[in-house]
Coordinates of C-alpha atoms and ligand atoms in Angstrom, one line a residue:
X1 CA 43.9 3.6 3.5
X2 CA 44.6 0.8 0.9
X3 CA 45.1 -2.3 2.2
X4 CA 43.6 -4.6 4.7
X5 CA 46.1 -6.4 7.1
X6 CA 47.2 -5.8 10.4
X7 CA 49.5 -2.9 8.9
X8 CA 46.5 -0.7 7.3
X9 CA 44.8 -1.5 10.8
X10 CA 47.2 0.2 13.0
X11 CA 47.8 2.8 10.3
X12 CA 43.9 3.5 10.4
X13 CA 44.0 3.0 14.0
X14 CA 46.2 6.0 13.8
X15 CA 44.6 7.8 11.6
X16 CA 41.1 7.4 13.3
X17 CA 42.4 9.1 16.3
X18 CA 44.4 12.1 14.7
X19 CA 42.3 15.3 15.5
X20 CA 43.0 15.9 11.6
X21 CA 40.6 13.1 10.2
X22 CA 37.1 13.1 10.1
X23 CA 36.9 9.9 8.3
X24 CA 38.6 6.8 7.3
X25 CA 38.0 4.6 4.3
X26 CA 39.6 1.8 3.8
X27 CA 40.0 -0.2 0.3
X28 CA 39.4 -3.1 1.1
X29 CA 40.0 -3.1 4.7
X30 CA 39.2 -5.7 7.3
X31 CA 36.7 -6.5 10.2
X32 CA 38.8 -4.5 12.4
X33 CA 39.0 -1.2 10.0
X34 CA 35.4 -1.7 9.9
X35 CA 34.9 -0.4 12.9
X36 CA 36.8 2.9 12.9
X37 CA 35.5 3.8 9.1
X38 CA 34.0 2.6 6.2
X39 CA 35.6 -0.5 4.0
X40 CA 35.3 -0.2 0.2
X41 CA 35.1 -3.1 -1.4
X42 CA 38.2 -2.6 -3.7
X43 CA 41.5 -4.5 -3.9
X44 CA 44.3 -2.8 -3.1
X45 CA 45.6 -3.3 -6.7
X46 CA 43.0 -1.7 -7.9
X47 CA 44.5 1.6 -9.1
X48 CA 41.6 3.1 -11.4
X49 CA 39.1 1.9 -9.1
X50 CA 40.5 3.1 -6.0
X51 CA 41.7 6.6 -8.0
X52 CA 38.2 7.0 -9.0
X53 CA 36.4 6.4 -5.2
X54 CA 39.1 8.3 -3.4
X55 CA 38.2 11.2 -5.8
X56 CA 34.4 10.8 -5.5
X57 CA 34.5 10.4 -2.1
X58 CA 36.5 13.9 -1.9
X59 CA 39.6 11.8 0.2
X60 CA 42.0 14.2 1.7
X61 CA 45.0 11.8 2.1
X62 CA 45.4 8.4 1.0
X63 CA 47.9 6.1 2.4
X64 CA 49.2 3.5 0.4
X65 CA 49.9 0.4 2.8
X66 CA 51.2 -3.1 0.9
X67 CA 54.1 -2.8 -2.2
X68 CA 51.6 -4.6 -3.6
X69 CA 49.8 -1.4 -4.5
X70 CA 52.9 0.5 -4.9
X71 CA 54.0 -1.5 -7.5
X72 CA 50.1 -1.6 -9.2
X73 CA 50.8 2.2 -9.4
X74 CA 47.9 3.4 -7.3
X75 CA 49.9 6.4 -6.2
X76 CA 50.5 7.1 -9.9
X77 CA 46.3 7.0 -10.4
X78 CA 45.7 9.0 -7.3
X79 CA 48.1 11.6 -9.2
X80 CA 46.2 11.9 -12.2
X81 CA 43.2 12.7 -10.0
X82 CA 44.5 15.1 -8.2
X83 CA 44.2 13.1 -4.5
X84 CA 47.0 13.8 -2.2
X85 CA 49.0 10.3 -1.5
X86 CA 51.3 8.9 1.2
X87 CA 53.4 6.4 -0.5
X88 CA 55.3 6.4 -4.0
X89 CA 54.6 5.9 -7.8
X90 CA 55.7 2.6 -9.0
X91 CA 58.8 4.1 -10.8
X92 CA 60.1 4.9 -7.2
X93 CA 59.0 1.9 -5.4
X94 CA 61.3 -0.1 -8.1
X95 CA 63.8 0.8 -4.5
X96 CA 61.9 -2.6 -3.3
X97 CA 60.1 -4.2 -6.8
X98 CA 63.6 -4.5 -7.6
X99 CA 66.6 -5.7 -5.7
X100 CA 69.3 -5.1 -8.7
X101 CA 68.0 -1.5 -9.4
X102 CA 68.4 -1.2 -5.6
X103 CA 71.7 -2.7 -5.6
X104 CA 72.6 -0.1 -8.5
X105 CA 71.3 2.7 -6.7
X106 CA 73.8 2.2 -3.5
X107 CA 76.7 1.1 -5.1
X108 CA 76.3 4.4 -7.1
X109 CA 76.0 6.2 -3.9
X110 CA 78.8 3.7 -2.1
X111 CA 76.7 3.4 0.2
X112 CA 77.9 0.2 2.3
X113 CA 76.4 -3.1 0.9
X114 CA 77.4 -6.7 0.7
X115 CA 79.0 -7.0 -2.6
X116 CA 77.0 -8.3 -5.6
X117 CA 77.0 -9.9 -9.1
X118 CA 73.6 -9.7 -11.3
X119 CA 72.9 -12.8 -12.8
X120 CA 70.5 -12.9 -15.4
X121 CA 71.7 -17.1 -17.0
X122 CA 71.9 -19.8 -15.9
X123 CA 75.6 -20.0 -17.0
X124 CA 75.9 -16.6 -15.4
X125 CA 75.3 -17.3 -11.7
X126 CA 77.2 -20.8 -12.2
X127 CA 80.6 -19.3 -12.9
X128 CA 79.4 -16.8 -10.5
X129 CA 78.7 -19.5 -7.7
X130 CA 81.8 -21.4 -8.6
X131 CA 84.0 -19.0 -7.9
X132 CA 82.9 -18.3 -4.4
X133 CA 83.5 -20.2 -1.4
X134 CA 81.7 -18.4 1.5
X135 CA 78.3 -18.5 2.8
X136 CA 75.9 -16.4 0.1
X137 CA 72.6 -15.1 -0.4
X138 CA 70.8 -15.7 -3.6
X139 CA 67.8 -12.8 -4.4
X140 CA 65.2 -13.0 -7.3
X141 CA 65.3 -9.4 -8.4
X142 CA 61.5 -8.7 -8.4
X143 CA 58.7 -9.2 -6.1
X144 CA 58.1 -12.9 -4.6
X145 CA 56.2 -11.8 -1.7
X146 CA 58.9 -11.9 0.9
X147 CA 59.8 -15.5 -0.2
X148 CA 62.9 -14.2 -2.8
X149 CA 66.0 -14.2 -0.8
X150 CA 67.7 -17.3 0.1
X151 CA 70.3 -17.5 2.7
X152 CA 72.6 -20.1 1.8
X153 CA 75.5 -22.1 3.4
X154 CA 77.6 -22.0 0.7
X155 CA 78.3 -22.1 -3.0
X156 CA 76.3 -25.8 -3.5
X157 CA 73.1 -24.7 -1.6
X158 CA 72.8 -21.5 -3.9
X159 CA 73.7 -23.6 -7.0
X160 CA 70.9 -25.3 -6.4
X161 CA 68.1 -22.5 -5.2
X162 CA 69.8 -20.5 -8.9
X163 CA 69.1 -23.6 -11.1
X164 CA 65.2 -23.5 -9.6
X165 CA 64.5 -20.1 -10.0
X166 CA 66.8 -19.7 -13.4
X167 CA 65.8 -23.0 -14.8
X168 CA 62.9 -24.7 -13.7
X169 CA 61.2 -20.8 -13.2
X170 CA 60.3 -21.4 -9.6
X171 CA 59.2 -17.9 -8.9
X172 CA 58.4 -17.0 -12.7
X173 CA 59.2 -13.6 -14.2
X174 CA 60.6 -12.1 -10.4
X175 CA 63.3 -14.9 -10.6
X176 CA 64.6 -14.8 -14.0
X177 CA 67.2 -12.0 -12.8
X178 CA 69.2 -12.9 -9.4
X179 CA 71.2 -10.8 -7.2
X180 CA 74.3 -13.4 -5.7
X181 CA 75.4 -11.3 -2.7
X182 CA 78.1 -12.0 0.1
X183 CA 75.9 -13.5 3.7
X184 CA 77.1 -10.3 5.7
X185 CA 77.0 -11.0 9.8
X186 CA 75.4 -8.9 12.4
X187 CA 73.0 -7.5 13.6
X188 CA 69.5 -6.8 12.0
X189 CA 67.8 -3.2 12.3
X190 CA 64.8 -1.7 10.9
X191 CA 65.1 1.9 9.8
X192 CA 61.9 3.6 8.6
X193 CA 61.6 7.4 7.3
X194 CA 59.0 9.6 6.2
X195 CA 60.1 11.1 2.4
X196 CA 58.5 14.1 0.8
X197 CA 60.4 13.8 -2.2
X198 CA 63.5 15.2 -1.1
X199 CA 63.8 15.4 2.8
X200 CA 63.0 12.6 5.4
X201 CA 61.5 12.3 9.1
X202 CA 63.2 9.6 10.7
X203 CA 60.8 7.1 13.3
X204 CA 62.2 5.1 15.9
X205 CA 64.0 2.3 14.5
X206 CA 62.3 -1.6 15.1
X207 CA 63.4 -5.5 15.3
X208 CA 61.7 -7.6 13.6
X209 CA 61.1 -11.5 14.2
X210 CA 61.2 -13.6 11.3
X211 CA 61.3 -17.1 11.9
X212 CA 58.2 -19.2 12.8
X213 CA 59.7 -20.8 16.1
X214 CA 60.8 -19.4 19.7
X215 CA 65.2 -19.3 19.2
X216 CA 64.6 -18.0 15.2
X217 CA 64.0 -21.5 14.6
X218 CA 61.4 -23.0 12.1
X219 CA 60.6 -21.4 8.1
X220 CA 60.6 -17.5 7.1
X221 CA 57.1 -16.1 8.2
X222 CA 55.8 -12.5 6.9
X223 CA 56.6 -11.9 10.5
X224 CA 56.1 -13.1 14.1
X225 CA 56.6 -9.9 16.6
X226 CA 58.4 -6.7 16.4
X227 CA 59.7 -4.3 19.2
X228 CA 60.6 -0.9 19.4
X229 CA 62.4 1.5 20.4
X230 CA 65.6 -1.0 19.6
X231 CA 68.0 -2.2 23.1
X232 CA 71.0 -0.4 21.6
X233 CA 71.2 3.0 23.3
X234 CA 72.7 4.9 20.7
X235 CA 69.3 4.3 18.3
X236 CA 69.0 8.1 17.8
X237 CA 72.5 8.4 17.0
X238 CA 72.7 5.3 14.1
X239 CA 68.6 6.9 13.0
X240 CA 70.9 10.1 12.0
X241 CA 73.8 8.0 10.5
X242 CA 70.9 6.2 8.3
X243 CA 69.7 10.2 7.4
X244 CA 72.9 11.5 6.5
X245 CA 74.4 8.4 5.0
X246 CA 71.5 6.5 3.1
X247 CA 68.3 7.7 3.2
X248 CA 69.1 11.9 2.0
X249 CA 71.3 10.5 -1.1
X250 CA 68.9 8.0 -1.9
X251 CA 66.4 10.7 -2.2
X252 CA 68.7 12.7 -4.1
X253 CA 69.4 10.0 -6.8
X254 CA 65.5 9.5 -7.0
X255 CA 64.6 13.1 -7.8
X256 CA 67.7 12.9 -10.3
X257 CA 66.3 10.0 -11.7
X258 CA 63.2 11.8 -12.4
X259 CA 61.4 9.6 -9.7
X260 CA 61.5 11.5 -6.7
X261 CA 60.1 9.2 -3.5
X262 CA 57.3 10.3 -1.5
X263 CA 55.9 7.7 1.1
X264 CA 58.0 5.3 3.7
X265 CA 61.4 4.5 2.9
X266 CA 61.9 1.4 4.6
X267 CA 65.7 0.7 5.3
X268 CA 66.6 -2.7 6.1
X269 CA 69.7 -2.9 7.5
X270 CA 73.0 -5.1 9.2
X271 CA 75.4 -3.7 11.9
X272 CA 78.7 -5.2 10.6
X273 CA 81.6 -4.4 13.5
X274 CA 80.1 -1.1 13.8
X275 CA 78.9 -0.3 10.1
X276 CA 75.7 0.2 8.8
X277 CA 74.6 -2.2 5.7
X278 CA 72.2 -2.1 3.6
X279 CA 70.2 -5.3 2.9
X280 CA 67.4 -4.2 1.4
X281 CA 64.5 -1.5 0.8
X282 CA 60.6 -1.3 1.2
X283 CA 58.8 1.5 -0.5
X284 CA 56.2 1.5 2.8
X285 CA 55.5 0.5 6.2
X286 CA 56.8 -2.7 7.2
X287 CA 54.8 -5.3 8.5
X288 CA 54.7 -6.0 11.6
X289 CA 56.9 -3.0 12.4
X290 CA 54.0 -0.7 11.5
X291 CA 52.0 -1.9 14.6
X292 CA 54.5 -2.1 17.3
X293 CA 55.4 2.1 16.0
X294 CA 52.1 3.7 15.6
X295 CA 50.6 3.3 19.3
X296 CA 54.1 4.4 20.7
X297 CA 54.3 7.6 18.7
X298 CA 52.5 10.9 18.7
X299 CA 50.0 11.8 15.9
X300 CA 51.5 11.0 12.5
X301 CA 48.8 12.5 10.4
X302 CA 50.5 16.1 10.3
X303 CA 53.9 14.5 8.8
X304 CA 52.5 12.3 6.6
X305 CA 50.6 15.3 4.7
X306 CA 53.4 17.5 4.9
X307 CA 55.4 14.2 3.0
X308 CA 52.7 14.0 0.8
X309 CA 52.7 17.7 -0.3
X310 CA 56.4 17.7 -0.2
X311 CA 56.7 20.5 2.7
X312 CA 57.9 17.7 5.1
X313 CA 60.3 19.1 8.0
X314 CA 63.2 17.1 8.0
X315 CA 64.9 15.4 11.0
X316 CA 64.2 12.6 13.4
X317 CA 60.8 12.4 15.7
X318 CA 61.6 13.6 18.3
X319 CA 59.6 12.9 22.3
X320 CA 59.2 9.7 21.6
X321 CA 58.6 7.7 25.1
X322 CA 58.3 4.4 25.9
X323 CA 58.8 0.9 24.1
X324 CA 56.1 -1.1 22.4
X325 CA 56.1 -4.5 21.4
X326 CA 54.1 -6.9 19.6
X327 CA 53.6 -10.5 19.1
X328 CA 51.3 -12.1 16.2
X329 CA 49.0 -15.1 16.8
X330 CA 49.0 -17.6 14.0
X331 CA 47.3 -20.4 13.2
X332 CA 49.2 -23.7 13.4
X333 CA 50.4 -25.2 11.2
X334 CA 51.3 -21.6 10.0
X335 CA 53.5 -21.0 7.6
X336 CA 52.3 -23.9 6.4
X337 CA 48.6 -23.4 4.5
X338 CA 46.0 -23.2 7.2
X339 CA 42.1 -24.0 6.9
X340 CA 40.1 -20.9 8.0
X341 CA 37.2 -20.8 10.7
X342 CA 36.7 -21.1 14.3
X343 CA 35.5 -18.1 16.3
X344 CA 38.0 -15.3 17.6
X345 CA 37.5 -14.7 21.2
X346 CA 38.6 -12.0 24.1
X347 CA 39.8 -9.0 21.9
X348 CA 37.3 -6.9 24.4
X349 CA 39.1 -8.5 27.3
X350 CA 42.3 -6.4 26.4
X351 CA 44.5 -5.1 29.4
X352 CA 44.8 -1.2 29.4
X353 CA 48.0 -0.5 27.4
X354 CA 47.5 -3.1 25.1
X355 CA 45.4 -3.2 21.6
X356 CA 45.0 -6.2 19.0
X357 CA 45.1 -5.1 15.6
X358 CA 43.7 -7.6 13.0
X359 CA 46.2 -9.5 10.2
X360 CA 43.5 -12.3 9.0
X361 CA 40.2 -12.3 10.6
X362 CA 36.5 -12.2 8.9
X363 CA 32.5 -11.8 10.0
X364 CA 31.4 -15.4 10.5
X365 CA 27.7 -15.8 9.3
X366 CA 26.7 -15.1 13.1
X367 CA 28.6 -11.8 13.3
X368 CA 31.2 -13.3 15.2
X369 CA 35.0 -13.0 14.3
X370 CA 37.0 -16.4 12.9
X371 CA 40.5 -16.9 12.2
X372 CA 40.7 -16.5 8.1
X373 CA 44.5 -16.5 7.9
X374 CA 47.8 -18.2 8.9
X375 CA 48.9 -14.6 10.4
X376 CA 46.0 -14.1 12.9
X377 CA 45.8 -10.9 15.1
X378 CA 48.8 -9.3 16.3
X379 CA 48.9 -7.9 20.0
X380 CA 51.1 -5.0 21.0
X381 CA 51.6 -3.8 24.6
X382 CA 52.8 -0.3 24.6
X383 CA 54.6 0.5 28.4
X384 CA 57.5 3.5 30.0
X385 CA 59.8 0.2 29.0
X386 CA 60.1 -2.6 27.3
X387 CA 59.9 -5.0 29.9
X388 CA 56.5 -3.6 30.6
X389 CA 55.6 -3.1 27.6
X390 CA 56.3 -7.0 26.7
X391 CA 54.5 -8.7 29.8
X392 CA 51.3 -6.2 28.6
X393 CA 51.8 -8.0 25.2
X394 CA 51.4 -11.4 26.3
X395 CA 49.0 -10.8 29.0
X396 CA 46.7 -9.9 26.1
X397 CA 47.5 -13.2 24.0
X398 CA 46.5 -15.0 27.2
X399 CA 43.0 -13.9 27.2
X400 CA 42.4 -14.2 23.2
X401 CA 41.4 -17.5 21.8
X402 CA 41.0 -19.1 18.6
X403 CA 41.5 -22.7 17.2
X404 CA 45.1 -23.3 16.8
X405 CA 46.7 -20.2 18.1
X406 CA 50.3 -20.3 18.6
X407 CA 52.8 -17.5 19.2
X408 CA 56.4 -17.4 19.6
X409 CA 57.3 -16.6 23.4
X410 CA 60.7 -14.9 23.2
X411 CA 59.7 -12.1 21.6
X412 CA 61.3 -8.9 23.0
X413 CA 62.7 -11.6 25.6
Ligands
AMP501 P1 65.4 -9.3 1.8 O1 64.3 -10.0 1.1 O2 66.4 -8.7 1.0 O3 64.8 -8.5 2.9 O4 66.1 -10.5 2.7 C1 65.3 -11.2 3.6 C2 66.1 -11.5 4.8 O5 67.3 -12.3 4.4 C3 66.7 -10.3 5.5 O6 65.9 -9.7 6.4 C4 67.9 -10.9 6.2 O7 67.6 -11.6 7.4 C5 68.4 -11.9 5.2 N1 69.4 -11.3 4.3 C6 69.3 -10.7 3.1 N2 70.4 -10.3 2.6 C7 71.4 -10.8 3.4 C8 72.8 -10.7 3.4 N3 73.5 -10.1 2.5 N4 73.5 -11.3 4.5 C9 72.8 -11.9 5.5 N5 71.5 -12.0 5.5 C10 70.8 -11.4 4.5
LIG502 N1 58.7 -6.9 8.4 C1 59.3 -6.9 7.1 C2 58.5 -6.3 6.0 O1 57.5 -5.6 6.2 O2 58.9 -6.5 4.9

């Protein structure tokens, strides 16, 4: 498992309890991957070094959790050493390290979008911006760590958000190409499948919460709560729209590309009037998406080595039951820059149906946990329904402590 957030602790959660794993490793892990493996003191960006371990250490399957180490081309390192990987080389992770080769790739494909200009000048995006009118969304084409898409009002916010990134190099080298893109309206959906290469497995789509205050209220966050299976009905129905209609010609331009995707195609989407709309990709899990899914679904170990060896079986999970949702415990004043310390308490005080899985925690001196990051713990309730599966959720926040914790409340609500 590389990585070491709340992510690559559910997915070793998962992988700890798969009758096909014997042992988990985890480069470089975190206090709560600690105890279901071993952590190996690596970054996740380490692709040699990890290569090398994962290779002495006779690894079966790695799993590649943050883009960060997509992008550093760990997948591309495992290759050379012959270790089998969930998640894709860098060349097919440019799906997420960059928004304008995504944006070429679906209007290629017409797959529905909101329509886009590249602007890589200053002058460029200002004729571009001052011949619009409508609300816009401004995107630095390469990796800002979800802070590289600005929503804007209209044409004078984005002027301004384009001169800092174009001009003054607010985001360095990721900002000096922008997508300008129509604000599309709707609804927000989660879409996530398993890719071998060339066919997919489509999970059970997710909501994410983004903002850092209860009514999506307050600054962007990496994420404050997730929930699955989605309210609308008809989820299995749109999952196979997103197969047919996005995710198999994707995969088909990849390959022709020569960069065939293998890993977690992460399909962030809009429902406009009734359409599906692209608004983005991630070459991975999402986060926190990753730990509301895996306690709700069966044993994902099989698919993800059948992706891995490209002898996936196509389709949509099927007997999935249930809804799980989460809800992360930050520090305040989160997503502002928060000090760390103060001891972690109650996470063996859990309800039944309800696990914590660790986003920024560390050993204190004592042996005790502490709060080490703004994004905390996060604590999913997994029920028959989401009503259930929501009180379980924050019955567990109620008897977990730290100093500072906040959560939003209207998650799932
Ligand atoms: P991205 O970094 O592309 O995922 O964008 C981050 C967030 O910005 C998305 O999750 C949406 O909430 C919002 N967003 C991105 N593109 C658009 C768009 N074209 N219209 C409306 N909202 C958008
Ligand atoms: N939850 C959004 C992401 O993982 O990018």
């Amino acid at each position: 498992m590389v990585g070491g957030g709340g992510r690559e602790h559910a997915l070793a959660w998962a992988c700890a309890r798969s009758p096909q794993v014997a042992q988990v490793y985890c480069a470089p892990g975190n206090p709560g991957t600690a105890e279901l493996g071993e952590n190996i003191p690596l970054t996740a960006i380490d692709a040699e070094g990890i290569a090398a371990e994962a290779e002495r250490l006779g690894v079966g399957l790695a799993i590649l959790g943050p883009d960060a180490a997509v992008a550093a081309g760990v997948a591309d390192a495992l290759a050379g050493r012959g270790v089998a990987c969930f998640g894709p080389t860098a060349a097919a992770g440019r799906l997420e390290s960059s928004k304008a080769f995504a944006k070429e790739v679906l209007s290629r494909l017409g797959i529905p979008t909101a329509p886009y200009r590249l602007c890589a000048s200053w002058e460029e995006a200002r004729a571009e911006l001052e011949a619009r009118s409508g609300p816009v969304v401004v995107k630095a084409d390469g990796p800002a760590l979800g802070k590289g898409a600005f929503v804007c009002g209209g044409p004078e916010e984005a002027l301004e958000v384009a001169h800092r990134l174009l001009v003054a190099g607010e985001l360095g080298e990721a900002g000096r190409l922008l997508v300008v893109e129509d604000r599309l309206e709707g609804e927000e959906l989660s879409f996530f499948a398993l890719c071998d290469g060339r066919r997919a497995l489509m999970l059970p789509p997710a909501r994410d919460f983004k903002s850092a205050l209860d009514g999506d209220r307050g600054g962007n966050t990496g994420g404050m709560g997730a929930y699955s299976p989605p309210r609308t009905s008809d989820w299995e129905r749109l999952n196979q729209t997103v197969l047919a209609d996005v995710v198999q010609p994707v995969l088909a331009e990849m390959a022709r590309l020569g960069s065939p995707f293998t890993g977690c195609l992460y399909v962030g989407a809009m429902m406009v009037a009734g359409t599906i709309h692209v608004l983005e990709f991630n070459a991975r899990f999402g986060d926190p998406e990753a730990e509301v899914l895996l306690p709700l679904l069966p044993d994902l170990v099989p698919h993800l080595r059948a992706a891995a060896a490209g002898r996936l079986e196509g389709g949509q999970l099927s007997a999935v039951q249930g809804a799980s949702v989460g809800v992360v415990a930050v520090r305040a004043p989160y997503p502002a820059p928060v000090t760390p310390g103060g001891a972690l308490e109650g996470l063996e005080r859990l309800p039944e149906g309800c696990t914590a899985f660790q986003m920024g925690t560390r050993r204190a001196p004592g042996g005790g946990l502490e709060g080490a990051g703004g994004r905390v713990l996060i604590c999913v309730g997994t029920a028959p329904d989401l009503h259930g599966a929501r009180a379980l959720a924050y019955q567990g926040l109620e008897r977990i402590s730290f100093p500072g914790m906040r959560y939003r409340s209207d998650i799932a609500a």
